Amino acid sequence: KNQVEQSPQSLIILEGKNCTLQCNYTVSPFSNLRWYKQDTGRGPVSLTIMTFSENTKSNGRYTATLDADTKQSSLHITASQLSDSASYICVVPYDYKLSFGAGTTVTVRA
Amino acid sequence: NAGVTQTPKFQVLKTGQSMTLQCAQDMNHNSMYWYRQDPGMGLRLIYYSASEGTTDKGEVPNGYNVSRLNKREFSLRLESAAPSQTSVYFCASSDNRGQRETQYFGPGTRLLVL
C-alpha cells in the first residue's frame, strides 16, 4: 500500500532554535517528494519538490533531505521564527495522484 | 490573481440536507481536485478532473458528486449530508496531472453536519 508516515505528530520549540521533521514513505515507483506548509485555517502551500536524484534542497530556512534508498526524507527548520508555527505535510505522488502524510504540527514559542 | 477560491468558508448542515461547495481558479489550470482533511489523517482525494468535461473518482467518493462547470470552476455536491462528512474540504488545481506539477490549494471550507 502506498503510504506516507510522519513523525513526530507535533513538537514545540523556542524561537531561534532548530528542528527536524521526519517522513517515511512506501510509495512505489518513486518519482518525487514534496513538503507542504499549512498555516492554521489555510490551505497547504508547497515548500519544496525533490526528485529521485536530489539529496538536499533548500528554500530559505527550510532544508529538505531525501534518501531514496531508505525511503526517508527530513525537513530541517533553521533559526525558527514565530511564523514557522504550522503543520508540515510530506507528500508523495503515485498513479497521478498524491499520497499525503498526516503532518507534523510545529509550535514556535517566544 | 486570486489563485484558488472557495465558497462558503464555513457551513453548518443538518443530517439529510444538501449543499454545493464552489471552487474557482484563475490560473488557467487544466486539472482540479477536491480533498477532505480530517484530524490525524492526511488529505484524501474525493474527486478530480483532469480537464474540462472529465471527472474521476478518488479515494473517498461515496456520498459526493462533482461538476466541472468550465475550465475555471469545479463544484462538489453533498446530496444528503451525514455527520461522517463533517470535515474541512480543500479544492486544488494544477497545470497537468503529471507527477511533477505543483498543486495549488484554496483556503478550505469547514463543514459541520449535525
mmCIF file of C-alpha atoms in Angstrom:
data_model
loop_
_atom_site.group_PDB
_atom_site.id
_atom_site.type_symbol
_atom_site.label_atom_id
_atom_site.label_comp_id
_atom_site.label_asym_id
_atom_site.label_seq_id
_atom_site.Cartn_x
_atom_site.Cartn_y
_atom_site.Cartn_z
ATOM 1 C CA LYS A 1 0.000 0.000 0.000
ATOM 2 C CA ASN A 2 1.278 3.460 -0.856
ATOM 3 C CA GLN A 3 1.712 5.261 2.423
ATOM 4 C CA VAL A 4 3.419 8.272 3.904
ATOM 5 C CA GLU A 5 4.200 8.324 7.621
ATOM 6 C CA GLN A 6 5.421 11.401 9.503
ATOM 7 C CA SER A 7 6.980 11.912 12.891
ATOM 8 C CA PRO A 8 6.698 13.405 15.365
ATOM 9 C CA GLN A 9 2.990 14.176 15.347
ATOM 10 C CA SER A 10 3.704 17.515 16.994
ATOM 11 C CA LEU A 11 6.548 19.438 18.577
ATOM 12 C CA ILE A 12 7.138 22.688 20.431
ATOM 13 C CA ILE A 13 10.342 24.674 20.039
ATOM 14 C CA LEU A 14 11.625 28.012 21.238
ATOM 15 C CA GLU A 15 12.075 30.831 18.785
ATOM 16 C CA GLY A 16 15.542 30.764 17.266
ATOM 17 C CA LYS A 17 16.044 27.028 17.743
ATOM 18 C CA ASN A 18 16.296 24.393 15.012
ATOM 19 C CA CYS A 19 14.130 21.344 14.481
ATOM 20 C CA THR A 20 13.903 18.361 12.146
ATOM 21 C CA LEU A 21 10.793 16.610 10.916
ATOM 22 C CA GLN A 22 10.783 13.073 9.525
ATOM 23 C CA CYS A 23 8.911 11.410 6.675
ATOM 24 C CA ASN A 24 8.963 7.734 5.699
ATOM 25 C CA TYR A 25 7.190 6.534 2.574
ATOM 26 C CA THR A 26 6.378 3.245 0.896
ATOM 27 C CA VAL A 27 5.160 4.693 -2.416
ATOM 28 C CA SER A 28 6.475 2.830 -5.426
ATOM 29 C CA PRO A 29 7.536 3.617 -8.039
ATOM 30 C CA PHE A 30 9.025 6.798 -6.679
ATOM 31 C CA SER A 31 9.401 9.972 -8.729
ATOM 32 C CA ASN A 32 9.486 12.874 -6.291
ATOM 33 C CA LEU A 33 8.652 14.008 -2.772
ATOM 34 C CA ARG A 34 7.120 17.301 -1.684
ATOM 35 C CA TRP A 35 6.927 19.186 1.548
ATOM 36 C CA TYR A 36 3.963 21.497 2.099
ATOM 37 C CA LYS A 37 3.391 24.065 4.842
ATOM 38 C CA GLN A 38 -0.147 24.547 6.110
ATOM 39 C CA ASP A 39 -0.903 27.520 8.332
ATOM 40 C CA THR A 40 -3.888 27.213 10.653
ATOM 41 C CA GLY A 41 -7.088 27.845 8.745
ATOM 42 C CA ARG A 42 -5.351 27.906 5.376
ATOM 43 C CA GLY A 43 -4.693 25.516 2.528
ATOM 44 C CA PRO A 44 -1.291 23.807 2.106
ATOM 45 C CA VAL A 45 1.441 25.696 0.261
ATOM 46 C CA SER A 46 4.345 23.965 -1.477
ATOM 47 C CA LEU A 47 7.791 24.401 0.132
ATOM 48 C CA THR A 48 9.982 22.048 -1.898
ATOM 49 C CA ILE A 49 9.819 19.321 -4.505
ATOM 50 C CA MET A 50 12.672 16.799 -4.556
ATOM 51 C CA THR A 51 13.262 14.350 -7.370
ATOM 52 C CA PHE A 52 14.942 10.958 -7.161
ATOM 53 C CA SER A 53 18.381 12.397 -7.927
ATOM 54 C CA GLU A 54 18.307 15.229 -5.371
ATOM 55 C CA ASN A 55 19.673 14.623 -1.878
ATOM 56 C CA THR A 56 19.227 18.102 -0.467
ATOM 57 C CA LYS A 57 17.132 21.107 -1.372
ATOM 58 C CA SER A 58 16.777 24.414 0.440
ATOM 59 C CA ASN A 59 14.104 27.097 0.493
ATOM 60 C CA GLY A 60 15.295 29.875 2.779
ATOM 61 C CA ARG A 61 15.494 28.492 6.311
ATOM 62 C CA TYR A 62 13.899 25.202 5.226
ATOM 63 C CA THR A 63 16.179 22.385 4.086
ATOM 64 C CA ALA A 64 14.797 19.082 2.873
ATOM 65 C CA THR A 65 16.846 15.917 2.508
ATOM 66 C CA LEU A 66 15.974 12.732 0.683
ATOM 67 C CA ASP A 67 17.360 9.203 0.924
ATOM 68 C CA ALA A 68 15.617 7.245 -1.819
ATOM 69 C CA ASP A 69 17.362 4.023 -0.776
ATOM 70 C CA THR A 70 15.847 4.030 2.725
ATOM 71 C CA LYS A 71 12.711 5.887 1.553
ATOM 72 C CA GLN A 72 13.159 8.613 4.114
ATOM 73 C CA SER A 73 13.037 12.391 3.960
ATOM 74 C CA SER A 74 13.548 15.077 6.544
ATOM 75 C CA LEU A 75 12.691 18.757 6.744
ATOM 76 C CA HIS A 76 15.041 20.894 8.812
ATOM 77 C CA ILE A 77 13.960 24.326 10.021
ATOM 78 C CA THR A 78 16.838 26.607 10.967
ATOM 79 C CA ALA A 79 16.591 29.522 13.402
ATOM 80 C CA SER A 80 12.852 29.123 13.818
ATOM 81 C CA GLN A 81 10.522 32.092 13.803
ATOM 82 C CA LEU A 82 7.024 32.512 15.188
ATOM 83 C CA SER A 83 5.727 32.426 11.615
ATOM 84 C CA ASP A 84 7.033 28.874 11.263
ATOM 85 C CA SER A 85 4.204 27.683 13.517
ATOM 86 C CA ALA A 86 2.220 25.476 11.146
ATOM 87 C CA SER A 87 1.608 21.923 10.041
ATOM 88 C CA TYR A 88 4.210 20.458 7.688
ATOM 89 C CA ILE A 89 2.980 17.804 5.327
ATOM 90 C CA CYS A 90 5.034 15.275 3.369
ATOM 91 C CA VAL A 91 3.514 14.294 0.022
ATOM 92 C CA VAL A 92 4.495 11.617 -2.490
ATOM 93 C CA PRO A 93 2.778 11.181 -5.887
ATOM 94 C CA TYR A 94 1.578 7.832 -7.161
ATOM 95 C CA ASP A 95 -0.592 6.946 -10.150
ATOM 96 C CA TYR A 96 -1.010 10.655 -10.959
ATOM 97 C CA LYS A 97 -2.472 11.241 -7.515
ATOM 98 C CA LEU A 98 -0.881 12.397 -4.259
ATOM 99 C CA SER A 99 -0.400 10.440 -1.025
ATOM 100 C CA PHE A 100 -0.385 12.808 1.946
ATOM 101 C CA GLY A 101 1.151 12.268 5.346
ATOM 102 C CA ALA A 102 -0.875 13.304 8.397
ATOM 103 C CA GLY A 103 1.551 16.154 9.036
ATOM 104 C CA THR A 104 3.716 17.381 11.898
ATOM 105 C CA THR A 105 2.376 20.346 13.834
ATOM 106 C CA VAL A 106 5.162 22.731 14.818
ATOM 107 C CA THR A 107 4.580 25.354 17.501
ATOM 108 C CA VAL A 108 7.241 28.026 17.908
ATOM 109 C CA ARG A 109 7.140 29.875 21.232
ATOM 110 C CA ALA A 110 8.778 33.190 22.055
ATOM 111 C CA ASN B 1 -4.679 36.966 -9.391
ATOM 112 C CA ALA B 2 -6.676 35.315 -6.592
ATOM 113 C CA GLY B 3 -5.392 31.755 -7.178
ATOM 114 C CA VAL B 4 -7.909 29.182 -5.926
ATOM 115 C CA THR B 5 -11.021 30.485 -4.199
ATOM 116 C CA GLN B 6 -13.663 28.514 -2.320
ATOM 117 C CA THR B 7 -17.128 29.347 -1.048
ATOM 118 C CA PRO B 8 -18.513 29.171 1.525
ATOM 119 C CA LYS B 9 -15.768 29.364 4.150
ATOM 120 C CA PHE B 10 -17.917 27.713 6.791
ATOM 121 C CA GLN B 11 -21.223 25.860 6.740
ATOM 122 C CA VAL B 12 -23.420 24.049 9.229
ATOM 123 C CA LEU B 13 -25.870 21.476 7.895
ATOM 124 C CA LYS B 14 -28.403 19.141 9.404
ATOM 125 C CA THR B 15 -28.269 15.464 8.521
ATOM 126 C CA GLY B 16 -30.009 14.885 5.200
ATOM 127 C CA GLN B 17 -29.609 18.418 3.881
ATOM 128 C CA SER B 18 -27.829 19.067 0.625
ATOM 129 C CA MET B 19 -25.335 21.686 -0.385
ATOM 130 C CA THR B 20 -22.774 22.559 -3.053
ATOM 131 C CA LEU B 21 -19.235 23.694 -2.368
ATOM 132 C CA GLN B 22 -17.901 26.034 -5.011
ATOM 133 C CA CYS B 23 -14.334 26.301 -6.261
ATOM 134 C CA ALA B 24 -12.791 28.530 -8.897
ATOM 135 C CA GLN B 25 -9.230 29.082 -10.125
ATOM 136 C CA ASP B 26 -7.840 31.881 -12.254
ATOM 137 C CA MET B 27 -4.514 30.265 -13.197
ATOM 138 C CA ASN B 28 -5.803 28.599 -16.386
ATOM 139 C CA HIS B 29 -5.022 25.178 -14.914
ATOM 140 C CA ASN B 30 -6.313 22.046 -16.591
ATOM 141 C CA SER B 31 -6.660 19.839 -13.517
ATOM 142 C CA MET B 32 -8.749 20.413 -10.429
ATOM 143 C CA TYR B 33 -9.221 18.353 -7.264
ATOM 144 C CA TRP B 34 -11.402 18.039 -4.188
ATOM 145 C CA TYR B 35 -9.913 16.769 -0.919
ATOM 146 C CA ARG B 36 -11.140 16.338 2.604
ATOM 147 C CA GLN B 37 -8.939 16.761 5.656
ATOM 148 C CA ASP B 38 -9.788 15.084 8.937
ATOM 149 C CA PRO B 39 -7.879 15.296 12.246
ATOM 150 C CA GLY B 40 -4.908 12.947 12.424
ATOM 151 C CA MET B 41 -5.196 11.955 8.776
ATOM 152 C CA GLY B 42 -3.621 13.097 5.561
ATOM 153 C CA LEU B 43 -5.684 14.808 2.908
ATOM 154 C CA ARG B 44 -7.776 12.314 0.981
ATOM 155 C CA LEU B 45 -8.845 12.759 -2.613
ATOM 156 C CA ILE B 46 -12.593 12.764 -3.192
ATOM 157 C CA TYR B 47 -12.819 13.519 -6.915
ATOM 158 C CA TYR B 48 -10.627 15.063 -9.539
ATOM 159 C CA SER B 49 -10.984 16.496 -13.021
ATOM 160 C CA ALA B 50 -8.055 16.146 -15.387
ATOM 161 C CA SER B 51 -9.571 18.552 -17.881
ATOM 162 C CA GLU B 52 -12.772 20.388 -18.660
ATOM 163 C CA GLY B 53 -15.563 17.873 -19.228
ATOM 164 C CA THR B 54 -13.959 14.956 -17.370
ATOM 165 C CA THR B 55 -14.231 13.810 -13.767
ATOM 166 C CA ASP B 56 -12.912 10.750 -11.934
ATOM 167 C CA LYS B 57 -13.339 9.213 -8.503
ATOM 168 C CA GLY B 58 -10.620 9.456 -5.911
ATOM 169 C CA GLU B 59 -10.138 7.528 -2.685
ATOM 170 C CA VAL B 60 -13.350 8.521 -0.888
ATOM 171 C CA PRO B 61 -16.071 9.449 -3.436
ATOM 172 C CA ASN B 62 -19.103 7.923 -1.713
ATOM 173 C CA GLY B 63 -21.731 10.497 -0.796
ATOM 174 C CA TYR B 64 -20.356 13.145 -3.143
ATOM 175 C CA ASN B 65 -20.864 14.305 -6.707
ATOM 176 C CA VAL B 66 -18.881 16.811 -8.732
ATOM 177 C CA SER B 67 -19.333 19.036 -11.751
ATOM 178 C CA ARG B 68 -16.599 20.589 -13.854
ATOM 179 C CA LEU B 69 -18.669 23.534 -14.996
ATOM 180 C CA ASN B 70 -15.930 25.024 -17.183
ATOM 181 C CA LYS B 71 -12.152 25.275 -17.059
ATOM 182 C CA ARG B 72 -12.267 27.631 -14.069
ATOM 183 C CA GLU B 73 -14.909 26.051 -11.861
ATOM 184 C CA PHE B 74 -15.217 22.694 -10.108
ATOM 185 C CA SER B 75 -18.065 22.144 -7.642
ATOM 186 C CA LEU B 76 -18.615 19.446 -5.021
ATOM 187 C CA ARG B 77 -22.139 18.452 -4.045
ATOM 188 C CA LEU B 78 -23.373 16.623 -0.987
ATOM 189 C CA GLU B 79 -26.823 15.297 -1.835
ATOM 190 C CA SER B 80 -27.740 14.070 1.656
ATOM 191 C CA ALA B 81 -25.236 15.186 4.268
ATOM 192 C CA ALA B 82 -24.171 12.796 7.038
ATOM 193 C CA PRO B 83 -22.248 13.512 10.255
ATOM 194 C CA SER B 84 -19.331 11.495 8.811
ATOM 195 C CA GLN B 85 -18.960 14.213 6.201
ATOM 196 C CA THR B 86 -18.005 16.759 8.851
ATOM 197 C CA SER B 87 -14.581 17.815 7.648
ATOM 198 C CA VAL B 88 -12.530 20.547 6.055
ATOM 199 C CA TYR B 89 -12.767 20.479 2.279
ATOM 200 C CA PHE B 90 -9.996 21.762 0.055
ATOM 201 C CA CYS B 91 -10.077 22.433 -3.630
ATOM 202 C CA ALA B 92 -6.806 22.410 -5.580
ATOM 203 C CA SER B 93 -5.670 22.947 -9.128
ATOM 204 C CA SER B 94 -2.599 22.146 -11.205
ATOM 205 C CA ASP B 95 -1.382 22.697 -14.713
ATOM 206 C CA ASN B 96 -1.172 18.993 -15.583
ATOM 207 C CA ARG B 97 -1.764 15.656 -13.991
ATOM 208 C CA GLY B 98 1.878 14.789 -14.358
ATOM 209 C CA GLN B 99 3.765 13.703 -11.291
ATOM 210 C CA ARG B 100 5.997 16.752 -11.139
ATOM 211 C CA GLU B 101 3.427 19.518 -11.174
ATOM 212 C CA THR B 102 2.567 21.552 -8.077
ATOM 213 C CA GLN B 103 -0.965 21.644 -6.781
ATOM 214 C CA TYR B 104 -2.274 24.966 -5.534
ATOM 215 C CA PHE B 105 -4.817 24.810 -2.757
ATOM 216 C CA GLY B 106 -7.736 27.019 -1.817
ATOM 217 C CA PRO B 107 -8.360 28.247 1.749
ATOM 218 C CA GLY B 108 -10.803 25.452 2.569
ATOM 219 C CA THR B 109 -14.459 25.088 3.530
ATOM 220 C CA ARG B 110 -15.217 23.966 7.055
ATOM 221 C CA LEU B 111 -18.347 21.823 7.118
ATOM 222 C CA LEU B 112 -20.178 20.693 10.229
ATOM 223 C CA VAL B 113 -23.012 18.190 9.826
ATOM 224 C CA LEU B 114 -25.258 17.846 12.872
#
